CSV table of C-alpha atoms in Angstrom, one decimal:
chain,number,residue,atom,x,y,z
V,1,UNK,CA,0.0,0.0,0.0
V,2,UNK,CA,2.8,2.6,0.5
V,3,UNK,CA,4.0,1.8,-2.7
V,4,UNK,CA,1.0,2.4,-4.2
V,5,UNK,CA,0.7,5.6,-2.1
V,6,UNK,CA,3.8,7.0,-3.1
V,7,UNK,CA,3.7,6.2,-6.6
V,8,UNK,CA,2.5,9.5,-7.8
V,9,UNK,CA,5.6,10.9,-6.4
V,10,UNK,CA,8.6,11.7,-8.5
V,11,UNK,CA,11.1,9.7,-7.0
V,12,UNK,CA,14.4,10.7,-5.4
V,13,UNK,CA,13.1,13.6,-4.2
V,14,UNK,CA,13.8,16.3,-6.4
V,15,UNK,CA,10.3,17.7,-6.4
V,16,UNK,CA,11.1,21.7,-5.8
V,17,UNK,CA,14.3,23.6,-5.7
V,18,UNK,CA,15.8,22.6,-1.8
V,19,UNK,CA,18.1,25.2,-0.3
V,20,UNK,CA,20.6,23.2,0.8
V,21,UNK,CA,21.5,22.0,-3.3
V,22,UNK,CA,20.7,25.8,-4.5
V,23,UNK,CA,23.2,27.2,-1.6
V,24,UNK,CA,25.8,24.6,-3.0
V,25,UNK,CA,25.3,25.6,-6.6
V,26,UNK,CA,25.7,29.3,-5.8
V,27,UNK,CA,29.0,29.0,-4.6
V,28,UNK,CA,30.4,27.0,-6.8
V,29,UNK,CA,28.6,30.2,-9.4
V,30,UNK,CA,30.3,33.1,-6.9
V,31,UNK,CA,34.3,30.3,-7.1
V,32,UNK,CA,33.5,31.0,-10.7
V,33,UNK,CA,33.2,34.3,-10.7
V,34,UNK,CA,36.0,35.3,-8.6
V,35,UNK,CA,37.8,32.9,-10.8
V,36,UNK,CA,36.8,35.1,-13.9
V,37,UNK,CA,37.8,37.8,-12.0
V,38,UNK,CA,41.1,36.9,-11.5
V,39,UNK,CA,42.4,35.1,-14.5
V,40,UNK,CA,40.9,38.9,-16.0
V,41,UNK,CA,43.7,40.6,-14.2
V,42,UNK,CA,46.1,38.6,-17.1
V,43,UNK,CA,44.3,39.7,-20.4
V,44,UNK,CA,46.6,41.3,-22.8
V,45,UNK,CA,46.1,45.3,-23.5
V,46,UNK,CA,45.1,44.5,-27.2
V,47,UNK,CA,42.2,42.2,-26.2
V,48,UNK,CA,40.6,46.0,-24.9
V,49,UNK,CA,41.8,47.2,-28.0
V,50,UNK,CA,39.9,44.4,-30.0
V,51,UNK,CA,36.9,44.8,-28.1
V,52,UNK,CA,36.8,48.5,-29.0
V,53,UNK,CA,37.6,48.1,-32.8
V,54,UNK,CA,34.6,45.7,-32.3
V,55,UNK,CA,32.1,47.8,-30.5
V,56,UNK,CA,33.0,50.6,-32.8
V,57,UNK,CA,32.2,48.5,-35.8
V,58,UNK,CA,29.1,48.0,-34.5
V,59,UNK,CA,27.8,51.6,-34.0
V,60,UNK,CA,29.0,51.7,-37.3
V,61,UNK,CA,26.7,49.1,-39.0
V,62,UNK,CA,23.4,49.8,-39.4
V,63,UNK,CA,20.6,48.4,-37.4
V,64,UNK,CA,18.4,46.7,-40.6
V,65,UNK,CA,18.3,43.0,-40.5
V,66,UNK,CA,20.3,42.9,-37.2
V,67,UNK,CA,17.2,40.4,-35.3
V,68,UNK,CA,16.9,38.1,-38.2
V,69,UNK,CA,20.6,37.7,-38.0
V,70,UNK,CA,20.9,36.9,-33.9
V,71,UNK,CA,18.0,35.3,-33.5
V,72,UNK,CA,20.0,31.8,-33.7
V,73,UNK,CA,22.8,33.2,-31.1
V,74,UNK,CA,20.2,34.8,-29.0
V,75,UNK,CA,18.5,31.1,-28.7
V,76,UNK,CA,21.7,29.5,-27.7
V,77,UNK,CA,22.9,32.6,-25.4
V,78,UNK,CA,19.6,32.0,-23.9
V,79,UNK,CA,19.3,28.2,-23.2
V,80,UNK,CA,22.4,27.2,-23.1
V,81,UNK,CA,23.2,27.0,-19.8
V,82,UNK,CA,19.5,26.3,-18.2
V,83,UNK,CA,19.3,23.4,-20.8
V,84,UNK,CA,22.4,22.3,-19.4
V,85,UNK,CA,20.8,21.8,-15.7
V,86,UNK,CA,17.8,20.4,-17.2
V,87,UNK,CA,19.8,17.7,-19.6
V,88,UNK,CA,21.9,16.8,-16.7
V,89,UNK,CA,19.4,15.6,-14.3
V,90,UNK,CA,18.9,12.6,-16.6
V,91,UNK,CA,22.4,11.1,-16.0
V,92,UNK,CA,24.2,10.0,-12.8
V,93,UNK,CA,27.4,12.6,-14.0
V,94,UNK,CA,25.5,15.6,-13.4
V,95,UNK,CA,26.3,15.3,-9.9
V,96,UNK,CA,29.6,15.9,-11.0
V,97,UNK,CA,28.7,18.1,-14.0
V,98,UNK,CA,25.8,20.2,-12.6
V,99,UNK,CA,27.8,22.4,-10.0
V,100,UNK,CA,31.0,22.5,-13.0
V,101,UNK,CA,28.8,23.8,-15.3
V,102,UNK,CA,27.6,26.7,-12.6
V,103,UNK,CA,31.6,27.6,-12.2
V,104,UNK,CA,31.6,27.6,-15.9
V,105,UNK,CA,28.7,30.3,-15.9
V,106,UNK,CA,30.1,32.1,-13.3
V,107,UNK,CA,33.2,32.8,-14.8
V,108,UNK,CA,32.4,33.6,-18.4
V,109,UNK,CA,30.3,36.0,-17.0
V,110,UNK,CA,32.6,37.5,-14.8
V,111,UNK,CA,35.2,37.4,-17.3
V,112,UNK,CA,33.0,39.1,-19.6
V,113,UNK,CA,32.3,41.9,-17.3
V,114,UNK,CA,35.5,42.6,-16.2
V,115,UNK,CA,36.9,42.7,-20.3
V,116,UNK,CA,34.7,45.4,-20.7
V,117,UNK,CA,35.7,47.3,-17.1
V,118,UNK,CA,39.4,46.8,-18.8
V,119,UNK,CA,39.0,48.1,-22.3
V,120,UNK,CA,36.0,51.4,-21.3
V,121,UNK,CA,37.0,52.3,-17.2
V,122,UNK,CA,33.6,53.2,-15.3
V,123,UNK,CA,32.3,53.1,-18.5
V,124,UNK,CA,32.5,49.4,-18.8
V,125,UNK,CA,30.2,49.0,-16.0
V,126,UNK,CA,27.6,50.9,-18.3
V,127,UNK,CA,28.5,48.6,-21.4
V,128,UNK,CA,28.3,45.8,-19.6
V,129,UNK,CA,25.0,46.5,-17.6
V,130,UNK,CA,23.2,46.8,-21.1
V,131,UNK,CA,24.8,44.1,-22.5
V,132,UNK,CA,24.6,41.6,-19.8
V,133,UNK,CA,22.0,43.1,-17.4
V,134,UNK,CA,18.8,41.8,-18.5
V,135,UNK,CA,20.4,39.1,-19.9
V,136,UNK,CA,21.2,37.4,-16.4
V,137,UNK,CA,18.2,38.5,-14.8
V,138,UNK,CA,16.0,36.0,-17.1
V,139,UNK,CA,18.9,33.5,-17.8
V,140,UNK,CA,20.3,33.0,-14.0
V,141,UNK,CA,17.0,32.4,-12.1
V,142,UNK,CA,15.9,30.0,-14.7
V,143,UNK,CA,19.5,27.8,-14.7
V,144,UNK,CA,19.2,27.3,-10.8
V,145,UNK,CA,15.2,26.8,-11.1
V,146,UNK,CA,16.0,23.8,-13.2
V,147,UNK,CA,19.9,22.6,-11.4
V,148,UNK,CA,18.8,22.4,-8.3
V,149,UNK,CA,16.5,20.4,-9.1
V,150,UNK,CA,17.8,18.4,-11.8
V,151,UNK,CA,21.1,18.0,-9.1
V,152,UNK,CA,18.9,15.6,-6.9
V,153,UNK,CA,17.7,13.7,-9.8
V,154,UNK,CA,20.8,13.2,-10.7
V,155,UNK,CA,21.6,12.2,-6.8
V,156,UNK,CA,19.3,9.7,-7.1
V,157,UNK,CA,20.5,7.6,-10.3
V,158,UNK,CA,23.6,7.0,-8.0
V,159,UNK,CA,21.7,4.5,-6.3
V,160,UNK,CA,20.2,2.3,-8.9
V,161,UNK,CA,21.3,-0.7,-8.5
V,162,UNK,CA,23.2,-0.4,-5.0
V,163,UNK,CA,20.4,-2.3,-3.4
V,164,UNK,CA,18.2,0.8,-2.6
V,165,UNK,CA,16.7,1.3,-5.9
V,166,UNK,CA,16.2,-1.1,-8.6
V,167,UNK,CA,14.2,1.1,-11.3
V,168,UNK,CA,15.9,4.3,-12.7
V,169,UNK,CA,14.2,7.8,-11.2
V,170,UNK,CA,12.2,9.9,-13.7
V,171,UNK,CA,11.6,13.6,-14.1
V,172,UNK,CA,7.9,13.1,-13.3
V,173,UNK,CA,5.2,15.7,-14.0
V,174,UNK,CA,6.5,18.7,-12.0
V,175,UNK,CA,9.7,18.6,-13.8
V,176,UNK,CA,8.2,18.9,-17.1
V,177,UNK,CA,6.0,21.2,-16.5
V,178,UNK,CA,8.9,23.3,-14.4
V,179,UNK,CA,10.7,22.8,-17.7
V,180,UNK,CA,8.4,24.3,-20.2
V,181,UNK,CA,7.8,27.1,-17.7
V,182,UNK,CA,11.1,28.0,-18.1
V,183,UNK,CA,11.0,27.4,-21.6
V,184,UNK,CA,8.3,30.0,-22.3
V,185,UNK,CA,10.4,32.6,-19.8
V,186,UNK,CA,13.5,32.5,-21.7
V,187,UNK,CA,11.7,32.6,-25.5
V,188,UNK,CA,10.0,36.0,-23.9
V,189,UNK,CA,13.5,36.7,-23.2
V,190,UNK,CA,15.1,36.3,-26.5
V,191,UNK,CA,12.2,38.8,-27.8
V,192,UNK,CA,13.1,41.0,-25.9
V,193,UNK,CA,16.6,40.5,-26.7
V,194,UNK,CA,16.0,41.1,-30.0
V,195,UNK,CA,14.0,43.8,-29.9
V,196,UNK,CA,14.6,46.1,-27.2
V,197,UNK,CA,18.3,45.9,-25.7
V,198,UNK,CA,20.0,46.6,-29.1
V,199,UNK,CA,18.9,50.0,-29.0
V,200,UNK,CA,19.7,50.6,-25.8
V,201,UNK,CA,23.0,49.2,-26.2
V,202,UNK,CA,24.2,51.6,-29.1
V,203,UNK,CA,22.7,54.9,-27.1
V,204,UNK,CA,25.5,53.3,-24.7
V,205,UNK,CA,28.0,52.9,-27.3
V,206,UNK,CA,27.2,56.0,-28.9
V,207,UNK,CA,27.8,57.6,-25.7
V,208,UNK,CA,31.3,55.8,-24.9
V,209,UNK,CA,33.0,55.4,-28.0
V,210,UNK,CA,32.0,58.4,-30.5
């Protein structure tokens, strides 16, 4: 009977995002970014001077046919990483993998930022706000919406076949659904990504560079 009770349950707990995994995942995001931070401090002066040649190139271009042409990079920018914690509950490395992969964000992002401190001064916190800003706020909630959870499944496929559990855990329901959620939340964000944030980012550019 309690097998029966329980059987609407998706198994191994990982039903909700539990502190104690999203605490974990968070510093192992903050190691990378201090990590980013640091291996920064060793960037050649040309790579400020690329950026720049770059970013002045691009104030440069006209704006016609701009979202047609990033809408592929913006998917990928976009889901990358939250795909990433999703994909990685299904196999018994993403214990391993799942907190990596939250360095790995850390740090790109942190390296990122800290280019554009290097090449524009206080005005790289400016560039990098209106590149990055809105950016993380839709990608970063979503990534530890889905790792957190996706860690414990992945907990749980340790023990198949220890003696504790015989039948591999599955995602059940509540993960799917928290899945498409999260889906629907970052394709809003890609429109918006498209459409807004250019425009904003070459008032910024203007501003800096010309």
């Amino acid at each position: 009977m309690r097998r029966l009770k329980g059987k609407g349950r998706v198994p191994g707990g990982q039903e909700g995002a539990p502190l104690p995994r999203l605490v974990l995942l968070a510093i192992f995001f903050l190691a990378g970014v201090f990590l980013g931070q640091v291996l920064a401090r060793s960037v050649p002066e040309r790579t400020g001077t690329e950026l720049e040649q770059y970013l002045t190139g691009f104030v440069q271009l006209g704006a016609e046919g701009r979202q047609a042409k990033t809408l592929l990079s913006a998917l990928v920018i976009y889901f990358r990483y939250p795909a990433a914690a999703f994909a990685l509950g299904f196999v018994s490395a993403g214990v391993v993998l799942l907190p990596a992969v939250s360095a790995v964000f850390g740090f790109f992002l942190s390296f990122s930022v800290c280019c554009f401190t290097a090449a524009f001064g206080e005005d790289g916190v400016l560039l990098a706000l209106a590149v990055f800003g809105f950016r993380c706020m839709v990608t970063m909630p979503c990534f530890f919406l889905l790792a957190a959870p996706s860690w414990g499944l992945a907990a749980s496929r340790l023990s198949v076949g220890s003696g504790r559990r015989s039948v591999p855990p599955v995602c059940g329901r509540s993960g799917w659904l928290r899945f498409g959620a999260v889906c629907g939340v970052l394709l809003a964000g890609v429109c918006v990504e498209l459409f807004l944030p250019p425009y904003f980012l070459r008032l910024v550019l203007e501003r800096i560079l010309i």
